[in-house]
Amino acid sequence: MATNFGFSISKPRVIDVDTNNLKKSNEILAALPELQSCIGCGSCTASCTAGNLTSYNFRKVHTLVRRGEYAGAYEEMNKCMLCGKCRLLCPRGINTRRVVMLIKKCLGDF
Amino acid sequence: MSKRVVVVGGGISGMQTALSLKSLGFEPLILEQSRQLGGKVADWHLLFPSFTPAEEVTVPLIRAVRQNGILVRLGCKVVSIESRRVILCSGERIDCDAVVLCSGSTLFDATIKEEYGYGIYDNVYTSADIEKMMNNECVATASGAAPERIAILHCVGSRDEKVCQRHCSKVCCITGVKQAIELKKLFPKAEIFNFYMDIRMFGPGYEELYRQAQIDYNIHFVRGRISEASPLMDGRVQIKAEDTLTGRPLRMSVDMLVLMIGMRANDDNAFLSSSSGAELAPNGFFKSRNSFVDNVLSTKDGIFLAGTVSSPKTIGQSLNEATTVAHRVAEYLNYGN
Ligand code: SF4
Ligand code: SF4
Ligand code: SF4
C-alpha cells in the first residue's frame, strides 16, 4: 500500500517536445505560416486591452500552442475581444486576430 | 589620358573610393549633392565602439581629397546613369569610363511611426538628434532640465513590416549601447533603459561594450518592443511595452525617449537603377552581384557599389569596400573584366 508522505509529485513544468503532439500546432501553422515569423517582441501583449486587465498574454499563449502546449489555450483566447490593436502594431505583420480565431477553432475541444 | 571614374556621393565611402582610384592612376570625379563633403558621419559625435570623435575619420579624408587634387563638385544631383555617362539635374552630361555609386542611404523618418509621437509631442528624440545635441553640448529635455530617466528604443524603422522596412539596420544596436553609456556619463544619476527585440553585437568589441554598459554603467536592458508612447501632463512621456522575459505588460514614464532609427534605401535609387540597369534588392538598396567575391559589383557592368548604398554597414566596412572597389574598377578598365 502506498504510504502518504503528505506531498505529491507536481506536474513537470518542462515543455516536453518529445511527448507533446505537434499535430494541432502544425495545422495552425499550415493555415497561417506567418505566425512562425513571430519574434516575440511583445508589442501585441503590451497593447492588448484584455492583457492589461487580466493575466491574458496573447504572445505567450500562441507561443505555447506552437510548442504543443494546448491546455487552457482555448479558454485564454476567449478573453480576446478581437479589437485588433495588436494587429496594428505587430512588426511582422501577423494577422493576430486570425491567430486567435484559428486557435479557438483548432483547440475548441481541447 | 587617364580614365575618368565618376564617384556618386562624397561621404566617407565616396572619398575613400576616390582616393584609392587616384592612387591607382585614375581620374576620379566626386559628385556630391549637398554643399559639403563628409556625408552622414560628419553629423555624428563619437563613433562606436571606441568613442572616437567622428571628425577623426572625416577630417583626414577631406584633407587627403584636397591634397591629392581630386576633382569634387558639390551641389550636384545625379538624375540618370547611362553606360559611360552621368546626367546631372541641370541637364549637364558627364562622360566617364565607369561609375561607382557611393550615395549611401537615408535615415528612417521617425514621424512615420506615429505611435511613438516623434514630432508630435516633446521629449521624443532620434539617435541622430542625440548626436547633434552632443555635438552642440546641449543634451537636455525640452524644458532644459537634466533627464532623470531615459528610454532607448531599438529597431525603429527596421525589421518592421508596417513601414515596409524588413531588414536589420545593423548599427543601431551598438549605437543604442553607445548612446546609453554617453548619456549615463553626462547624467550619472539618470536611470537608462534599452528596449530591444534582439541585441545584435556582431563587431569586434561590441559585445564587450554591451557588457560594460550593463556592469559598469548599470544600463537596464528590457526585452520587449515599446508599443506606444503618450505625453503626460508634466511633459514627460509614458511608454508601454511587454517585459517579455517576465511575460507581463510594463509601463514607465520617462524624461526622454530616444528612437534608434534605421537606415533605409535612398528614394533616388529607383531612378538611378532604372536609368542604369543596375538592379535593386527587394529592400530598395542596390543589389550586389553576389555577397562574396563580387560584393562591390552591381548587376550591370561598369557600375560599382561601395558603402551603405548596397546595405547598412559600419564605417570600417564601408571604407574597406571603398578600397576594394577601386581595385575592381582597375581590373575592369585595364583588362575589360
Ligand atoms: S485583438 Fe485580442 S489579443 Fe489583440 S489586442 Fe485586442 S484583445 Fe488583445
Ligand atoms: S507583436 Fe507580432 S511579432 Fe511581436 S510578439 Fe506579438 S505576434 Fe509576435
Ligand atoms: S541593429 Fe539592432 S536595433 Fe538595429 S535594426 Fe538590427 S536589431 Fe534592430
PDB file of N, CA, C and O in Angstrom, chain A residues 39-47 51-52 54-57 59-60 85-94, chain B residues 113 115 159-162 166 196-198 223-228 240-249 251:
ATOM      1  N   ILE A  39       8.623  37.290 -33.604  1.00  0.00           N
ATOM      2  CA  ILE A  39       9.927  37.431 -32.953  1.00  0.00           C
ATOM      3  C   ILE A  39       9.765  37.658 -31.458  1.00  0.00           C
ATOM      4  O   ILE A  39      10.714  38.045 -30.781  1.00  0.00           O
ATOM      5  N   GLY A  40       8.557  37.475 -30.992  1.00  0.00           N
ATOM      6  CA  GLY A  40       8.362  37.563 -29.543  1.00  0.00           C
ATOM      7  C   GLY A  40       8.633  38.937 -28.969  1.00  0.00           C
ATOM      8  O   GLY A  40       9.091  39.070 -27.840  1.00  0.00           O
ATOM      9  N   CYS A  41       8.336  39.976 -29.740  1.00  0.00           N
ATOM     10  CA  CYS A  41       8.678  41.331 -29.287  1.00  0.00           C
ATOM     11  C   CYS A  41       7.743  41.829 -28.196  1.00  0.00           C
ATOM     12  O   CYS A  41       8.071  42.754 -27.466  1.00  0.00           O
ATOM     13  N   GLY A  42       6.548  41.234 -28.125  1.00  0.00           N
ATOM     14  CA  GLY A  42       5.620  41.621 -27.069  1.00  0.00           C
ATOM     15  C   GLY A  42       4.775  42.852 -27.365  1.00  0.00           C
ATOM     16  O   GLY A  42       4.027  43.308 -26.498  1.00  0.00           O
ATOM     17  N   SER A  43       4.868  43.398 -28.562  1.00  0.00           N
ATOM     18  CA  SER A  43       4.049  44.576 -28.895  1.00  0.00           C
ATOM     19  C   SER A  43       2.569  44.251 -28.747  1.00  0.00           C
ATOM     20  O   SER A  43       1.784  45.091 -28.315  1.00  0.00           O
ATOM     21  N   CYS A  44       2.192  43.028 -29.133  1.00  0.00           N
ATOM     22  CA  CYS A  44       0.784  42.633 -29.046  1.00  0.00           C
ATOM     23  C   CYS A  44       0.329  42.642 -27.596  1.00  0.00           C
ATOM     24  O   CYS A  44      -0.691  43.248 -27.252  1.00  0.00           O
ATOM     25  N   THR A  45       1.098  42.029 -26.732  1.00  0.00           N
ATOM     26  CA  THR A  45       0.711  41.947 -25.318  1.00  0.00           C
ATOM     27  C   THR A  45       0.714  43.321 -24.667  1.00  0.00           C
ATOM     28  O   THR A  45      -0.154  43.639 -23.860  1.00  0.00           O
ATOM     29  N   ALA A  46       1.700  44.133 -25.040  1.00  0.00           N
ATOM     30  CA  ALA A  46       1.799  45.455 -24.434  1.00  0.00           C
ATOM     31  C   ALA A  46       0.581  46.300 -24.760  1.00  0.00           C
ATOM     32  O   ALA A  46       0.117  47.085 -23.940  1.00  0.00           O
ATOM     33  N   SER A  47       0.069  46.132 -25.973  1.00  0.00           N
ATOM     34  CA  SER A  47      -1.041  46.992 -26.391  1.00  0.00           C
ATOM     35  C   SER A  47      -2.394  46.387 -26.034  1.00  0.00           C
ATOM     36  O   SER A  47      -3.411  47.053 -26.102  1.00  0.00           O
ATOM     37  N   GLY A  51      -5.189  42.120 -21.962  1.00  0.00           N
ATOM     38  CA  GLY A  51      -3.987  41.738 -21.226  1.00  0.00           C
ATOM     39  C   GLY A  51      -3.583  42.727 -20.149  1.00  0.00           C
ATOM     40  O   GLY A  51      -2.840  42.389 -19.225  1.00  0.00           O
ATOM     41  N   ASN A  52      -4.061  43.965 -20.285  1.00  0.00           N
ATOM     42  CA  ASN A  52      -3.726  44.945 -19.260  1.00  0.00           C
ATOM     43  C   ASN A  52      -4.608  44.782 -18.023  1.00  0.00           C
ATOM     44  O   ASN A  52      -4.299  45.310 -16.960  1.00  0.00           O
ATOM     45  N   THR A  54      -6.293  41.546 -17.312  1.00  0.00           N
ATOM     46  CA  THR A  54      -6.279  40.165 -16.826  1.00  0.00           C
ATOM     47  C   THR A  54      -4.903  39.573 -17.084  1.00  0.00           C
ATOM     48  O   THR A  54      -4.031  40.232 -17.640  1.00  0.00           O
ATOM     49  N   SER A  55      -4.736  38.316 -16.722  1.00  0.00           N
ATOM     50  CA  SER A  55      -3.430  37.691 -16.927  1.00  0.00           C
ATOM     51  C   SER A  55      -3.276  37.200 -18.369  1.00  0.00           C
ATOM     52  O   SER A  55      -2.273  36.580 -18.725  1.00  0.00           O
ATOM     53  N   TYR A  56      -4.229  37.489 -19.206  1.00  0.00           N
ATOM     54  CA  TYR A  56      -4.184  37.056 -20.616  1.00  0.00           C
ATOM     55  C   TYR A  56      -2.949  37.625 -21.312  1.00  0.00           C
ATOM     56  O   TYR A  56      -2.699  38.827 -21.277  1.00  0.00           O
ATOM     57  N   ASN A  57      -2.181  36.742 -21.923  1.00  0.00           N
ATOM     58  CA  ASN A  57      -0.977  37.183 -22.634  1.00  0.00           C
ATOM     59  C   ASN A  57      -0.971  36.506 -24.009  1.00  0.00           C
ATOM     60  O   ASN A  57      -0.619  35.338 -24.143  1.00  0.00           O
ATOM     61  N   ARG A  59       0.875  36.791 -26.686  1.00  0.00           N
ATOM     62  CA  ARG A  59       2.152  36.264 -27.178  1.00  0.00           C
ATOM     63  C   ARG A  59       2.483  34.918 -26.549  1.00  0.00           C
ATOM     64  O   ARG A  59       2.877  33.970 -27.226  1.00  0.00           O
ATOM     65  N   LYS A  60       2.280  34.844 -25.237  1.00  0.00           N
ATOM     66  CA  LYS A  60       2.636  33.638 -24.506  1.00  0.00           C
ATOM     67  C   LYS A  60       1.737  32.465 -24.920  1.00  0.00           C
ATOM     68  O   LYS A  60       2.230  31.356 -25.134  1.00  0.00           O
ATOM     69  N   LYS A  85      -5.981  45.823 -31.895  1.00  0.00           N
ATOM     70  CA  LYS A  85      -4.866  46.742 -31.601  1.00  0.00           C
ATOM     71  C   LYS A  85      -3.514  46.074 -31.868  1.00  0.00           C
ATOM     72  O   LYS A  85      -2.603  46.678 -32.410  1.00  0.00           O
ATOM     73  N   CYS A  86      -3.451  44.814 -31.479  1.00  0.00           N
ATOM     74  CA  CYS A  86      -2.200  44.076 -31.653  1.00  0.00           C
ATOM     75  C   CYS A  86      -1.814  44.001 -33.126  1.00  0.00           C
ATOM     76  O   CYS A  86      -0.651  44.088 -33.489  1.00  0.00           O
ATOM     77  N   ARG A  87      -2.815  43.876 -33.952  1.00  0.00           N
ATOM     78  CA  ARG A  87      -2.530  43.738 -35.375  1.00  0.00           C
ATOM     79  C   ARG A  87      -1.934  45.014 -35.953  1.00  0.00           C
ATOM     80  O   ARG A  87      -1.112  44.999 -36.863  1.00  0.00           O
ATOM     81  N   LEU A  88      -2.354  46.153 -35.407  1.00  0.00           N
ATOM     82  CA  LEU A  88      -1.806  47.430 -35.881  1.00  0.00           C
ATOM     83  C   LEU A  88      -0.317  47.519 -35.586  1.00  0.00           C
ATOM     84  O   LEU A  88       0.417  48.209 -36.277  1.00  0.00           O
ATOM     85  N   LEU A  89       0.126  46.856 -34.527  1.00  0.00           N
ATOM     86  CA  LEU A  89       1.491  47.055 -34.057  1.00  0.00           C
ATOM     87  C   LEU A  89       2.468  45.974 -34.471  1.00  0.00           C
ATOM     88  O   LEU A  89       3.664  46.226 -34.538  1.00  0.00           O
ATOM     89  N   CYS A  90       1.995  44.779 -34.725  1.00  0.00           N
ATOM     90  CA  CYS A  90       2.910  43.650 -34.927  1.00  0.00           C
ATOM     91  C   CYS A  90       3.935  43.961 -36.025  1.00  0.00           C
ATOM     92  O   CYS A  90       3.583  44.198 -37.167  1.00  0.00           O
ATOM     93  N   PRO A  91       5.236  43.982 -35.682  1.00  0.00           N
ATOM     94  CA  PRO A  91       6.250  44.330 -36.683  1.00  0.00           C
ATOM     95  C   PRO A  91       6.397  43.276 -37.765  1.00  0.00           C
ATOM     96  O   PRO A  91       6.997  43.536 -38.796  1.00  0.00           O
ATOM     97  N   ARG A  92       5.879  42.079 -37.520  1.00  0.00           N
ATOM     98  CA  ARG A  92       5.940  41.028 -38.528  1.00  0.00           C
ATOM     99  C   ARG A  92       4.690  41.017 -39.395  1.00  0.00           C
ATOM    100  O   ARG A  92       4.566  40.162 -40.281  1.00  0.00           O
ATOM    101  N   GLY A  93       3.772  41.895 -39.115  1.00  0.00           N
ATOM    102  CA  GLY A  93       2.571  41.963 -39.929  1.00  0.00           C
ATOM    103  C   GLY A  93       1.681  40.735 -39.797  1.00  0.00           C
ATOM    104  O   GLY A  93       0.928  40.398 -40.708  1.00  0.00           O
ATOM    105  N   ILE A  94       1.757  40.073 -38.656  1.00  0.00           N
ATOM    106  CA  ILE A  94       0.952  38.849 -38.467  1.00  0.00           C
ATOM    107  C   ILE A  94      -0.518  39.232 -38.264  1.00  0.00           C
ATOM    108  O   ILE A  94      -0.830  40.181 -37.547  1.00  0.00           O
TER     109      ILE A  94
ATOM    110  N   LYS B 113       6.381  56.504 -37.648  1.00  0.00           N
ATOM    111  CA  LYS B 113       5.921  55.646 -36.543  1.00  0.00           C
ATOM    112  C   LYS B 113       5.169  56.537 -35.557  1.00  0.00           C
ATOM    113  O   LYS B 113       5.660  56.862 -34.473  1.00  0.00           O
ATOM    114  N   GLU B 115       2.933  56.165 -33.479  1.00  0.00           N
ATOM    115  CA  GLU B 115       2.658  55.712 -32.112  1.00  0.00           C
ATOM    116  C   GLU B 115       3.738  56.110 -31.106  1.00  0.00           C
ATOM    117  O   GLU B 115       3.522  56.052 -29.910  1.00  0.00           O
ATOM    118  N   ARG B 159      13.275  46.162 -39.411  1.00  0.00           N
ATOM    119  CA  ARG B 159      12.642  44.905 -39.030  1.00  0.00           C
ATOM    120  C   ARG B 159      11.155  45.122 -38.785  1.00  0.00           C
ATOM    121  O   ARG B 159      10.580  44.584 -37.851  1.00  0.00           O
ATOM    122  N   ASP B 160      10.557  45.961 -39.585  1.00  0.00           N
ATOM    123  CA  ASP B 160       9.173  46.350 -39.335  1.00  0.00           C
ATOM    124  C   ASP B 160       8.371  46.330 -40.630  1.00  0.00           C
ATOM    125  O   ASP B 160       8.515  47.204 -41.485  1.00  0.00           O
ATOM    126  N   GLU B 161       7.552  45.311 -40.720  1.00  0.00           N
ATOM    127  CA  GLU B 161       6.681  45.111 -41.874  1.00  0.00           C
ATOM    128  C   GLU B 161       5.754  46.317 -42.099  1.00  0.00           C
ATOM    129  O   GLU B 161       5.433  46.665 -43.225  1.00  0.00           O
ATOM    130  N   LYS B 162       5.368  46.943 -40.998  1.00  0.00           N
ATOM    131  CA  LYS B 162       4.367  48.004 -41.064  1.00  0.00           C
ATOM    132  C   LYS B 162       4.887  49.233 -41.800  1.00  0.00           C
ATOM    133  O   LYS B 162       4.101  50.049 -42.269  1.00  0.00           O
ATOM    134  N   ARG B 166      12.016  45.676 -43.917  1.00  0.00           N
ATOM    135  CA  ARG B 166      12.157  44.359 -43.293  1.00  0.00           C
ATOM    136  C   ARG B 166      13.558  44.092 -42.773  1.00  0.00           C
ATOM    137  O   ARG B 166      13.746  43.219 -41.945  1.00  0.00           O
ATOM    138  N   TYR B 196      14.657  46.308 -26.394  1.00  0.00           N
ATOM    139  CA  TYR B 196      15.140  45.649 -27.607  1.00  0.00           C
ATOM    140  C   TYR B 196      14.321  44.406 -27.919  1.00  0.00           C
ATOM    141  O   TYR B 196      13.667  43.841 -27.045  1.00  0.00           O
ATOM    142  N   MET B 197      14.384  43.977 -29.173  1.00  0.00           N
ATOM    143  CA  MET B 197      13.776  42.700 -29.572  1.00  0.00           C
ATOM    144  C   MET B 197      14.867  41.625 -29.649  1.00  0.00           C
ATOM    145  O   MET B 197      14.681  40.486 -29.284  1.00  0.00           O
ATOM    146  N   ASP B 198      16.007  42.021 -30.210  1.00  0.00           N
ATOM    147  CA  ASP B 198      17.200  41.180 -30.227  1.00  0.00           C
ATOM    148  C   ASP B 198      18.358  42.152 -30.110  1.00  0.00           C
ATOM    149  O   ASP B 198      18.276  43.256 -30.608  1.00  0.00           O
ATOM    150  N   ARG B 223      13.756  43.214 -22.531  1.00  0.00           N
ATOM    151  CA  ARG B 223      13.454  42.570 -23.807  1.00  0.00           C
ATOM    152  C   ARG B 223      11.979  42.721 -24.145  1.00  0.00           C
ATOM    153  O   ARG B 223      11.128  41.976 -23.691  1.00  0.00           O
ATOM    154  N   GLY B 224      11.690  43.721 -24.947  1.00  0.00           N
ATOM    155  CA  GLY B 224      10.321  43.989 -25.366  1.00  0.00           C
ATOM    156  C   GLY B 224      10.332  45.257 -26.185  1.00  0.00           C
ATOM    157  O   GLY B 224      11.123  46.161 -25.928  1.00  0.00           O
ATOM    158  N   ARG B 225       9.467  45.286 -27.171  1.00  0.00           N
ATOM    159  CA  ARG B 225       9.428  46.458 -28.041  1.00  0.00           C
ATOM    160  C   ARG B 225       8.371  47.409 -27.497  1.00  0.00           C
ATOM    161  O   ARG B 225       7.280  46.969 -27.142  1.00  0.00           O
ATOM    162  N   ILE B 226       8.705  48.684 -27.399  1.00  0.00           N
ATOM    163  CA  ILE B 226       7.718  49.647 -26.915  1.00  0.00           C
ATOM    164  C   ILE B 226       6.577  49.692 -27.918  1.00  0.00           C
ATOM    165  O   ILE B 226       6.793  49.802 -29.120  1.00  0.00           O
ATOM    166  N   SER B 227       5.338  49.558 -27.412  1.00  0.00           N
ATOM    167  CA  SER B 227       4.213  49.512 -28.337  1.00  0.00           C
ATOM    168  C   SER B 227       3.653  50.892 -28.592  1.00  0.00           C
ATOM    169  O   SER B 227       3.137  51.163 -29.667  1.00  0.00           O
ATOM    170  N   GLU B 228       3.726  51.769 -27.603  1.00  0.00           N
ATOM    171  CA  GLU B 228       3.222  53.130 -27.820  1.00  0.00           C
ATOM    172  C   GLU B 228       3.789  54.061 -26.755  1.00  0.00           C
ATOM    173  O   GLU B 228       4.217  53.625 -25.690  1.00  0.00           O
ATOM    174  N   LYS B 240       4.726  52.098 -23.053  1.00  0.00           N
ATOM    175  CA  LYS B 240       4.198  50.778 -22.721  1.00  0.00           C
ATOM    176  C   LYS B 240       4.949  49.742 -23.526  1.00  0.00           C
ATOM    177  O   LYS B 240       5.258  49.964 -24.695  1.00  0.00           O
ATOM    178  N   ALA B 241       5.210  48.623 -22.876  1.00  0.00           N
ATOM    179  CA  ALA B 241       5.876  47.518 -23.562  1.00  0.00           C
ATOM    180  C   ALA B 241       5.459  46.242 -22.861  1.00  0.00           C
ATOM    181  O   ALA B 241       4.810  46.304 -21.808  1.00  0.00           O
ATOM    182  N   GLU B 242       5.813  45.119 -23.442  1.00  0.00           N
ATOM    183  CA  GLU B 242       5.714  43.896 -22.648  1.00  0.00           C
ATOM    184  C   GLU B 242       7.122  43.564 -22.201  1.00  0.00           C
ATOM    185  O   GLU B 242       8.048  43.555 -23.013  1.00  0.00           O
ATOM    186  N   ASP B 243       7.278  43.320 -20.916  1.00  0.00           N
ATOM    187  CA  ASP B 243       8.540  42.787 -20.444  1.00  0.00           C
ATOM    188  C   ASP B 243       8.458  41.292 -20.751  1.00  0.00           C
ATOM    189  O   ASP B 243       7.949  40.508 -19.960  1.00  0.00           O
ATOM    190  N   THR B 244       8.936  40.920 -21.936  1.00  0.00           N
ATOM    191  CA  THR B 244       8.635  39.562 -22.413  1.00  0.00           C
ATOM    192  C   THR B 244       9.302  38.483 -21.570  1.00  0.00           C
ATOM    193  O   THR B 244       8.878  37.343 -21.571  1.00  0.00           O
ATOM    194  N   LEU B 245      10.362  38.837 -20.859  1.00  0.00           N
ATOM    195  CA  LEU B 245      11.040  37.809 -20.069  1.00  0.00           C
ATOM    196  C   LEU B 245      10.293  37.495 -18.778  1.00  0.00           C
ATOM    197  O   LEU B 245      10.497  36.445 -18.182  1.00  0.00           O
ATOM    198  N   THR B 246       9.417  38.409 -18.360  1.00  0.00           N
ATOM    199  CA  THR B 246       8.563  38.068 -17.222  1.00  0.00           C
ATOM    200  C   THR B 246       7.145  37.807 -17.711  1.00  0.00           C
ATOM    201  O   THR B 246       6.309  37.332 -16.951  1.00  0.00           O
ATOM    202  N   GLY B 247       6.876  38.136 -18.955  1.00  0.00           N
ATOM    203  CA  GLY B 247       5.556  37.885 -19.522  1.00  0.00           C
ATOM    204  C   GLY B 247       4.484  38.827 -19.016  1.00  0.00           C
ATOM    205  O   GLY B 247       3.311  38.502 -19.036  1.00  0.00           O
ATOM    206  N   ARG B 248       4.903  40.005 -18.550  1.00  0.00           N
ATOM    207  CA  ARG B 248       3.896  40.954 -18.054  1.00  0.00           C
ATOM    208  C   ARG B 248       4.018  42.316 -18.724  1.00  0.00           C
ATOM    209  O   ARG B 248       5.117  42.754 -19.043  1.00  0.00           O
ATOM    210  N   PRO B 249       2.874  42.968 -18.917  1.00  0.00           N
ATOM    211  CA  PRO B 249       2.933  44.317 -19.503  1.00  0.00           C
ATOM    212  C   PRO B 249       3.674  45.254 -18.561  1.00  0.00           C
ATOM    213  O   PRO B 249       3.597  45.097 -17.344  1.00  0.00           O
ATOM    214  N   ARG B 251       4.839  49.417 -17.790  1.00  0.00           N
ATOM    215  CA  ARG B 251       4.532  50.819 -18.048  1.00  0.00           C
ATOM    216  C   ARG B 251       5.586  51.657 -17.336  1.00  0.00           C
ATOM    217  O   ARG B 251       6.046  51.277 -16.264  1.00  0.00           O
TER     218      ARG B 251
END
